[in-house]
Short mmCIF file of C-alpha atoms in Angstrom, two decimals:
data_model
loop_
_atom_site.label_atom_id
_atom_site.label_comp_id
_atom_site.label_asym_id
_atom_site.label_seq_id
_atom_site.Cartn_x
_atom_site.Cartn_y
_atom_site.Cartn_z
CA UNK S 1 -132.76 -145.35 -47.36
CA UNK S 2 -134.79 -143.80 -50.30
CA UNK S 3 -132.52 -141.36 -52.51
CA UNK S 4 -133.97 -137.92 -54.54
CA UNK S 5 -131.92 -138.60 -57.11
CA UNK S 6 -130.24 -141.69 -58.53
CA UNK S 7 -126.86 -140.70 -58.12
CA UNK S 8 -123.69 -142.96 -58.36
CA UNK S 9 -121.30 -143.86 -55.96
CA UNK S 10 -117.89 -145.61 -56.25
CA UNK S 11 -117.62 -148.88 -53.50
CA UNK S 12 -115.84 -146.86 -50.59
CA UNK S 13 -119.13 -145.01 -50.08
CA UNK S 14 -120.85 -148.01 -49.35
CA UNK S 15 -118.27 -149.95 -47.31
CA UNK S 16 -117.92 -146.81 -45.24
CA UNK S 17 -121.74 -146.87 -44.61
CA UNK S 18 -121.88 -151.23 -44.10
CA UNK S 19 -118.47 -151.42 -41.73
CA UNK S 20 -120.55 -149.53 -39.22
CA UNK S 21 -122.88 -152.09 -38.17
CA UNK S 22 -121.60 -155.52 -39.72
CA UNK S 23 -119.41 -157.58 -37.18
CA UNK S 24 -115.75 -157.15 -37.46
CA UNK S 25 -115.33 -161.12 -37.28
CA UNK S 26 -116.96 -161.74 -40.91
CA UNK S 27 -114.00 -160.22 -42.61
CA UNK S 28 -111.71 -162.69 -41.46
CA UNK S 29 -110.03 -165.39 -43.71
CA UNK S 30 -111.70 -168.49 -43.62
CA UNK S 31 -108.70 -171.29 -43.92
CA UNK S 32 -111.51 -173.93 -43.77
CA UNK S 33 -112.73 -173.39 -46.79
CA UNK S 34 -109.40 -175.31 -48.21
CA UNK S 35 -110.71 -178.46 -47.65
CA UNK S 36 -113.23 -177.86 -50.84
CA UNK S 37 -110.32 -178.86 -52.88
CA UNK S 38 -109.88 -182.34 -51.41
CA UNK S 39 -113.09 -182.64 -51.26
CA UNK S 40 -113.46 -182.18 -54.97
CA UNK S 41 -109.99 -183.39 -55.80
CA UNK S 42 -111.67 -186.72 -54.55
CA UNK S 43 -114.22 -186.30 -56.76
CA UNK S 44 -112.27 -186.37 -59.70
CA UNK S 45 -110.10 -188.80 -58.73
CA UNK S 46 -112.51 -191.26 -57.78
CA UNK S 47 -114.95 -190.75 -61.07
CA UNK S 48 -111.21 -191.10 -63.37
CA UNK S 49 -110.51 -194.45 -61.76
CA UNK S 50 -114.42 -195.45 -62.29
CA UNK S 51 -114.17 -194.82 -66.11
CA UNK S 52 -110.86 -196.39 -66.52
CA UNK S 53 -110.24 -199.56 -64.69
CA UNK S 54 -114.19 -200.02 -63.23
CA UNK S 55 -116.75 -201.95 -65.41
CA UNK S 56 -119.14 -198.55 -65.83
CA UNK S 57 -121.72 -198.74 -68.25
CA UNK S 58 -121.74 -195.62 -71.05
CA UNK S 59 -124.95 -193.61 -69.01
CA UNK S 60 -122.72 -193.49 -65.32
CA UNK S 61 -119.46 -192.65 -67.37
CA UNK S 62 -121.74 -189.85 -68.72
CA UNK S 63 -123.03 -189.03 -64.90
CA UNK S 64 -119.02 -189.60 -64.05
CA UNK S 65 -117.99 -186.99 -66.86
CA UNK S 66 -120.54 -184.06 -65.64
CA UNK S 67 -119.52 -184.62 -62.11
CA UNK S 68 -115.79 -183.54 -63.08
CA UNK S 69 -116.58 -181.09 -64.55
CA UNK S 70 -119.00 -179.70 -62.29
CA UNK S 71 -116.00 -180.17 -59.70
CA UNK S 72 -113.45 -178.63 -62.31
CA UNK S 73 -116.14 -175.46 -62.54
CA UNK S 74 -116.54 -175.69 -58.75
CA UNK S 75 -112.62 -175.35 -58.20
CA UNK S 76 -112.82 -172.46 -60.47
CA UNK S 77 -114.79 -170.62 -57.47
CA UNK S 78 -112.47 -172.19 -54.61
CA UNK S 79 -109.45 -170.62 -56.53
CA UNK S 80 -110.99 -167.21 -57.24
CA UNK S 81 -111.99 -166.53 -53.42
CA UNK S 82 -108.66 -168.14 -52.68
CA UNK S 83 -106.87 -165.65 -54.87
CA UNK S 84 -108.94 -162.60 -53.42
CA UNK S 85 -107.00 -163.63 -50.15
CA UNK S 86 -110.09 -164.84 -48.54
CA UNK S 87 -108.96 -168.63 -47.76
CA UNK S 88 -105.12 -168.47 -46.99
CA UNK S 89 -102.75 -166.28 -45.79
CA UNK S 90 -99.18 -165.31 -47.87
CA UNK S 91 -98.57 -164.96 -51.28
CA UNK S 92 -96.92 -168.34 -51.77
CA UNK S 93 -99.85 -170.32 -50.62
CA UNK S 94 -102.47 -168.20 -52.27
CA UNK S 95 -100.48 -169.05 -55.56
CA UNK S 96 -100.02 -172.88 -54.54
CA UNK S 97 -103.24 -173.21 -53.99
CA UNK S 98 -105.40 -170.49 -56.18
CA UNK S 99 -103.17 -172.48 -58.94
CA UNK S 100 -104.22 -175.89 -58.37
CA UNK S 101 -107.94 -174.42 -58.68
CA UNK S 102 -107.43 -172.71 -62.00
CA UNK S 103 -104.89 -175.40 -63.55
CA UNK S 104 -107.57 -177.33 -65.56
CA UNK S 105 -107.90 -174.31 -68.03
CA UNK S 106 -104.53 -173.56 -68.02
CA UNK S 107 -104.78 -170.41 -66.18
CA UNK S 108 -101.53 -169.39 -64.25
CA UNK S 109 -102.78 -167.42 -60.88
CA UNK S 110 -100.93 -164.67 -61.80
CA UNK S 111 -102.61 -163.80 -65.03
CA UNK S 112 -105.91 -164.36 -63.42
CA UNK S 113 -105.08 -161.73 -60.37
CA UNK S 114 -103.89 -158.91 -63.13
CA UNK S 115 -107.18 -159.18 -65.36
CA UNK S 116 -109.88 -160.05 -62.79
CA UNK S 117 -108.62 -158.90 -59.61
CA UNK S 118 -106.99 -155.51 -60.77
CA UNK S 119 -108.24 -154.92 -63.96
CA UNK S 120 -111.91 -156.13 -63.72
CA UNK S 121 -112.36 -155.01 -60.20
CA UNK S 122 -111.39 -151.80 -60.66
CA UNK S 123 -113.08 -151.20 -63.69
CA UNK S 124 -116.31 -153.22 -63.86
CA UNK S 125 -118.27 -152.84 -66.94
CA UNK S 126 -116.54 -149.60 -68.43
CA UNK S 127 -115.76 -149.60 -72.27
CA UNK S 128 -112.23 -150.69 -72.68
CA UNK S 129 -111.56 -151.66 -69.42
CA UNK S 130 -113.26 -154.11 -68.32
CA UNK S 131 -112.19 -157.37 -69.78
CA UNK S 132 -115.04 -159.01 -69.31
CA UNK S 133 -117.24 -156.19 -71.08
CA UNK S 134 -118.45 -156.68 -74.42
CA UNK S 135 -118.62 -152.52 -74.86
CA UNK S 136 -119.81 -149.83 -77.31
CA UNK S 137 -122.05 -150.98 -80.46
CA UNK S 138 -119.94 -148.51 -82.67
CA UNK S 139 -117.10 -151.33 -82.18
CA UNK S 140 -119.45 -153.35 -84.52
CA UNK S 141 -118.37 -151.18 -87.77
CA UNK S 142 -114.21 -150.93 -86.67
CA UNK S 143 -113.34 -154.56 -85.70
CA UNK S 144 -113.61 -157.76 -87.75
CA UNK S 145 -113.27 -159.17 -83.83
CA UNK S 146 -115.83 -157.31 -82.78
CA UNK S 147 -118.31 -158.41 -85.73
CA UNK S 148 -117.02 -162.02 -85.54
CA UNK S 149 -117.59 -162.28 -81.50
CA UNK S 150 -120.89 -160.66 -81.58
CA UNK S 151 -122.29 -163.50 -83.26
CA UNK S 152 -120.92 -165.85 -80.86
CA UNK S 153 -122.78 -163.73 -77.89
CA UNK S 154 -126.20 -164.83 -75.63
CA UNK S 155 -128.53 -162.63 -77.24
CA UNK S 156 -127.73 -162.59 -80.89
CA UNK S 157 -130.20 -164.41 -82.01
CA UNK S 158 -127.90 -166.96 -83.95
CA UNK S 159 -127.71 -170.91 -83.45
CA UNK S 160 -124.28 -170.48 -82.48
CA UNK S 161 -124.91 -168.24 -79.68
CA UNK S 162 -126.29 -171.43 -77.57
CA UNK S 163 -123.28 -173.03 -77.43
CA UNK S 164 -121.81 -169.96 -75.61
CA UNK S 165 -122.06 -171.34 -72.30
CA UNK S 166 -120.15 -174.38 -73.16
CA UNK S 167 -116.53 -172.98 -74.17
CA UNK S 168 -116.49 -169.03 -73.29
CA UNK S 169 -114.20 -169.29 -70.33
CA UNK S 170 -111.55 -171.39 -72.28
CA UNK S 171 -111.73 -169.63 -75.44
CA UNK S 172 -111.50 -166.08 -72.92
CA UNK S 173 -109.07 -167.58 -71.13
CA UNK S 174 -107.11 -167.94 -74.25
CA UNK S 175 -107.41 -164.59 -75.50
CA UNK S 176 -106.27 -162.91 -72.23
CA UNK S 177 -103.16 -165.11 -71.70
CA UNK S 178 -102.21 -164.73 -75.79
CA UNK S 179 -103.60 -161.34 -76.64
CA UNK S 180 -104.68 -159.12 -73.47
CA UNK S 181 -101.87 -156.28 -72.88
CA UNK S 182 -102.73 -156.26 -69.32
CA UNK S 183 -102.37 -159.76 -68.48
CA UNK S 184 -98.69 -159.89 -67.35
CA UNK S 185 -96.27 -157.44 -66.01
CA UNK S 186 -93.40 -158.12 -68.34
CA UNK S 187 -94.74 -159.04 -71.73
CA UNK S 188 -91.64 -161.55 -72.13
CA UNK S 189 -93.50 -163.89 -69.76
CA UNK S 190 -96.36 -164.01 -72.17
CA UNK S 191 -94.47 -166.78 -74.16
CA UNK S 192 -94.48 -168.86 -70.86
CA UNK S 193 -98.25 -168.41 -69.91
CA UNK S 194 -98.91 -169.53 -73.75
CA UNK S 195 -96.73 -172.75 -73.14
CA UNK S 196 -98.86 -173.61 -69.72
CA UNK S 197 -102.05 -172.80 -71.48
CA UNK S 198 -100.88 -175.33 -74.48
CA UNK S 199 -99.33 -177.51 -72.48
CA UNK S 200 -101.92 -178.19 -69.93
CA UNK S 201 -104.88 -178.40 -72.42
CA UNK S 202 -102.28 -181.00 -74.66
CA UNK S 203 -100.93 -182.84 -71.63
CA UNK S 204 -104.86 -183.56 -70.55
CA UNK S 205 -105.99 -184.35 -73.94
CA UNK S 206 -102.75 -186.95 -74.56
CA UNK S 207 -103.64 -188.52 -70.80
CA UNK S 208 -107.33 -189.23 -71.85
CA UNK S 209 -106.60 -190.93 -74.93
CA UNK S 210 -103.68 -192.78 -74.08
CA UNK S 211 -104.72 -194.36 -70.90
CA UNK S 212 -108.07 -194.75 -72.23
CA UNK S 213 -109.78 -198.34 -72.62
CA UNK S 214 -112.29 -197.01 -75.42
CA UNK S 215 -112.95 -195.02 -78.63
CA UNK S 216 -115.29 -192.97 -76.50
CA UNK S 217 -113.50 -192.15 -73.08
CA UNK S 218 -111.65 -189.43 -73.77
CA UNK S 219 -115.44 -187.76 -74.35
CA UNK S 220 -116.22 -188.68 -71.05
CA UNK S 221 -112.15 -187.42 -69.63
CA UNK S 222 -112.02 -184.16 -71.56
CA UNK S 223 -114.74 -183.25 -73.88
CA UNK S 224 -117.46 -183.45 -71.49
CA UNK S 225 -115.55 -182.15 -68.20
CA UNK S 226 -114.28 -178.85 -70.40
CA UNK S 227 -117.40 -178.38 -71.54
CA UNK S 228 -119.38 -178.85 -68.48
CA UNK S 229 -116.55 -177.07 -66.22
CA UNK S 230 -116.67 -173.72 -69.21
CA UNK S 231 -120.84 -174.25 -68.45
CA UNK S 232 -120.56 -173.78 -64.82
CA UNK S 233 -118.52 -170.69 -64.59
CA UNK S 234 -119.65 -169.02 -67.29
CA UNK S 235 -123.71 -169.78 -66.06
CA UNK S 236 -122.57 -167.05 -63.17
CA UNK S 237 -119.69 -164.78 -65.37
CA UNK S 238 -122.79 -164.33 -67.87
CA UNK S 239 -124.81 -163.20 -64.86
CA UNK S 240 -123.11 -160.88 -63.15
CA UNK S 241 -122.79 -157.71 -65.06
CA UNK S 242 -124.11 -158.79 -69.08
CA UNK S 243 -127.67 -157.19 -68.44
CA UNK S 244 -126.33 -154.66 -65.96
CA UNK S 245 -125.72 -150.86 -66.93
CA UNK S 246 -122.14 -150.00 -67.53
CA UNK S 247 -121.02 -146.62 -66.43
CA UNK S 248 -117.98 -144.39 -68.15
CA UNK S 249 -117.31 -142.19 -64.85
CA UNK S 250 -117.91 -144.17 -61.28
CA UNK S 251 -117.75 -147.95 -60.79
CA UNK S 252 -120.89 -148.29 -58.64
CA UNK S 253 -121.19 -152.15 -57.73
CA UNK S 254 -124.95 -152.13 -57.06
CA UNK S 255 -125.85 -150.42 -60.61
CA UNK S 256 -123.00 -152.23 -62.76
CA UNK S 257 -123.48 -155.94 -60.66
CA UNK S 258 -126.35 -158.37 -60.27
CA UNK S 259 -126.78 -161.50 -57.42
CA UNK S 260 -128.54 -164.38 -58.66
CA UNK S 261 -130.71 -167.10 -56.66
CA UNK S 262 -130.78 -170.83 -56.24
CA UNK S 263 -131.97 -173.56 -54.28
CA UNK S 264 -129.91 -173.17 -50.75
CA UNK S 265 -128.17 -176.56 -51.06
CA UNK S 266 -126.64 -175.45 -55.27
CA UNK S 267 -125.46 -171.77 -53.24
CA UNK S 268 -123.84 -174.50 -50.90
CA UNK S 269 -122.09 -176.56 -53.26
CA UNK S 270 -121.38 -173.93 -55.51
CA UNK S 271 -119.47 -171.79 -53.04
CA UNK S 272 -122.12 -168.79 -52.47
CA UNK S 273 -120.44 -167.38 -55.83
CA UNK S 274 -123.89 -166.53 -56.29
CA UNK S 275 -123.61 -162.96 -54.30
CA UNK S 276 -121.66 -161.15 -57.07
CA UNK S 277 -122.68 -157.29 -55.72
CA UNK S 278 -121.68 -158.37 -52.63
CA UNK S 279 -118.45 -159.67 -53.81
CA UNK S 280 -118.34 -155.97 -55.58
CA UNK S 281 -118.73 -154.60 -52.72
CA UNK S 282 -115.99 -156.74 -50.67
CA UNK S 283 -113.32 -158.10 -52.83
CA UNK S 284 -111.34 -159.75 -49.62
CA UNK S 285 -114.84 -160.96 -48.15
CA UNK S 286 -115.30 -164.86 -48.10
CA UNK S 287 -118.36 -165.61 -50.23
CA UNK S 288 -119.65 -167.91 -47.41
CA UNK S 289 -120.02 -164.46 -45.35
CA UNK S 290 -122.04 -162.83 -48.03
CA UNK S 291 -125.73 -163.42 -47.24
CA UNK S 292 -124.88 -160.89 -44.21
CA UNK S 293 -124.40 -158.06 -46.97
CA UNK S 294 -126.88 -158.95 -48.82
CA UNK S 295 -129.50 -158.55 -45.47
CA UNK S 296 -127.44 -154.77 -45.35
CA UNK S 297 -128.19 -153.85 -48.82
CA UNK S 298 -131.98 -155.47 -49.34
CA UNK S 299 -132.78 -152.88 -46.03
CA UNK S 300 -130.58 -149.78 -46.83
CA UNK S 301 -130.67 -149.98 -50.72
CA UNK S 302 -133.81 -151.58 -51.92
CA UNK S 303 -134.42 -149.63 -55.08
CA UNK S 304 -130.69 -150.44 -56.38
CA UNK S 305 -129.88 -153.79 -54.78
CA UNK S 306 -130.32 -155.91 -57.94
CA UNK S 307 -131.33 -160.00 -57.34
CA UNK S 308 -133.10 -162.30 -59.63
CA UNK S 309 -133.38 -165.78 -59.99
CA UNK S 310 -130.41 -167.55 -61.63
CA UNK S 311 -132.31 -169.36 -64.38
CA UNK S 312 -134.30 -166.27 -64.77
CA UNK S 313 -131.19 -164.60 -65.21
CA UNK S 314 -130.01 -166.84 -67.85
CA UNK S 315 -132.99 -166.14 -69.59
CA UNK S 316 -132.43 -162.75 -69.54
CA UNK S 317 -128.99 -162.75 -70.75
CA UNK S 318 -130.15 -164.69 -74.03
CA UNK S 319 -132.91 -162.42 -74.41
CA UNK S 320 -131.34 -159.05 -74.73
CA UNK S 321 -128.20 -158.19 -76.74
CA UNK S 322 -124.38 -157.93 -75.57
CA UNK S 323 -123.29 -154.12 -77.49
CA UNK S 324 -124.28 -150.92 -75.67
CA UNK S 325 -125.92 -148.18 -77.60
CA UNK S 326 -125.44 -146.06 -74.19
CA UNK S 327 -124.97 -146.29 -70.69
CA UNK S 328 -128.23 -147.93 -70.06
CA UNK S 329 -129.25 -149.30 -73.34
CA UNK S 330 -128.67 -152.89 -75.60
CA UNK S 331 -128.76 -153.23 -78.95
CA UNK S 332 -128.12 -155.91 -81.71
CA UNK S 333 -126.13 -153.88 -84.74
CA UNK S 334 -127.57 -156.70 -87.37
CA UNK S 335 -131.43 -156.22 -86.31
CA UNK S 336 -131.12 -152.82 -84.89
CA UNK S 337 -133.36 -155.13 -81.82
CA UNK S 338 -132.99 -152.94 -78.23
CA UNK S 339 -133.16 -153.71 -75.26
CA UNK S 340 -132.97 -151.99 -71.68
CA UNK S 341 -130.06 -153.11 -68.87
CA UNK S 342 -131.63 -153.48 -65.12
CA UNK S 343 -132.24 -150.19 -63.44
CA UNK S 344 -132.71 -148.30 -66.68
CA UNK S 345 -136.07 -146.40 -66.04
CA UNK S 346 -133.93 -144.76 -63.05
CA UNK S 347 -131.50 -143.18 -65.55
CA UNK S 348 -134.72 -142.20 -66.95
CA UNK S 349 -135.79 -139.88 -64.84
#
């Protein structure tokens, strides 16, 4: 399907278009998918016991510390599909469960539905919307934040800027849950998402030290597992929409989203979280179901239908800058540096 003009179009013009020839039976929930969480429940378990009461040497307590936090990023996934309603059925359980997932950053379920799944969803990559958007470069000049962040941002150029990967979701997380006026309902339950976010973090830290048999294992209990867990998530958050266009009027999930590509067995393990349009495109769609979209949108949309490599991706997002001059455009406000998003030269036209 080759369009005159590059026109946008919000996500019910494409569902109504992909519902008429994808099977009915690839929207249902997939209550198998649970058993990721014993699976890397296990995991955890099993490498905390190894670096406590096991003679490990230093290297397989390091090995031991990436694999939790690999699993803690990997949860992180489980609980976000699980939370989209994709996994179990009823509130209660979603909750239960979609909490377990996200209690390692000390993310309550419900703060995590109200910015990502009705806040970001609805308003992916628009200015002052989006909480997960960086926006406008005039932002630069009005807000210390703003100048501070920027600095902190793949794509600035700055030593700091490398370390990005390792802490953004926590330090995020932390800003939504104590500043973000969306993130609860009733603002008096604010005070009681900042006490779980405290309290977990504290309660972890405490554990590692205390039942600890060396200086150096509460590196391999909570340093390393944070940071590796923060590296995991935000390897695919930085992904999906940094080097994408943002758009003002309509959300369109193939211009404002990117999928990224790995070795088959890393989409296994890491949950298919890969196939972000497609997730754009079908919020209550198990991930494990997406590679059928994708097939859809390579053959009807091939000009907008944006895929890349994951590491090439990366790459990407460190070589272009976070603040929008326009629609379609990056820029650095230090170096005055530019850069275009993906699809640009069709806004072009």
């Amino acid at each position: 399907m080759t369009e005159k003009k590059f026109e946008l179009h919000p996500m019910a013009y494409y569902q109504s278009i992909l519902r008429r020839t994808l099977p009915r039976e690839i929207f249902r929930r997939q209550p198998h998918r649970i058993v990721w969480l014993f699976v890397h429940v296990f995991v955890i378990l099993a490498s905390v016991i190894a670096i406590l009461f096991l003679q490990t040497p230093m290297w397989l307590k390091l090995i031991l510390a990436v694999l939790i936090g690999n699993s803690l990023g990997t949860l992180g996934f489980l609980g976000h599909e699980i939370l989209h309603g994709s996994v179990v059925k009823g509130r209660r359980w979603m909750l239960l469960f979609g909490g377990i997932c996200l209690l390692h950053w000390g993310l309550p379920p419900q703060v995590w539905i109200n910015w990502h799944n009705r806040t970001h969803h609805h308003h992916t990559n628009q200015w002052f919307q989006d909480p997960d958007c960086f926006g406008p470069i005039h932002l630069y000049k009005k807000s210390r934040w703003v100048r501070f962040m920027e600095k902190l941002t793949p794509g600035s150029g700055t030593k700091r800027s490398y370390l990005f990967l390792f802490y953004w979701f926590t330090l995020h997380t932390a800003y939504n849950i104590f500043k973000h006026p969306k993130a609860f309902h009733k603002q008096r339950n604010r005070k009681y998402g900042r006490a779980y976010f405290i309290g977990v973090h504290l309660l972890w830290l405490l554990a590692s030290i205390f039942l600890s048999n060396s200086f150096y294992d509460p590196l391999f209990l909570f340093v390393i597992p944070i940071l590796i867990s923060n590296f995991i998530m935000m390897s695919y958050v930085a992904t999906n929409h940094f080097i994408s266009p943002t758009s003002q009027s309509v959300s369109d999930p193939l211009v404002t989203t990117l999928t990224v590509r790995s070795p088959k067995m890393i989409e296994y393990f890491h949950l298919y979280n890969n196939y972000h349009v497609e997730h754009h495109l079908f919020p209550e769609l198990n991930p494990s179901q997406a590679r059928l979209i994708a097939k859809e949108l390579r053959t009807r949309w091939p000009e907008r239908y944006q895929e890349m490599s994951h590491v090439q991706a990366i790459k990407k997002v460190y070589q272009t800058p976070r603040l929008y001059e326009d629609e379609h455009t990056l820029k650095n406000p230090r170096t005055g540096e530019k850069a275009e998003t993906l699809l640009s030269h069709y806004f072009n036209l």
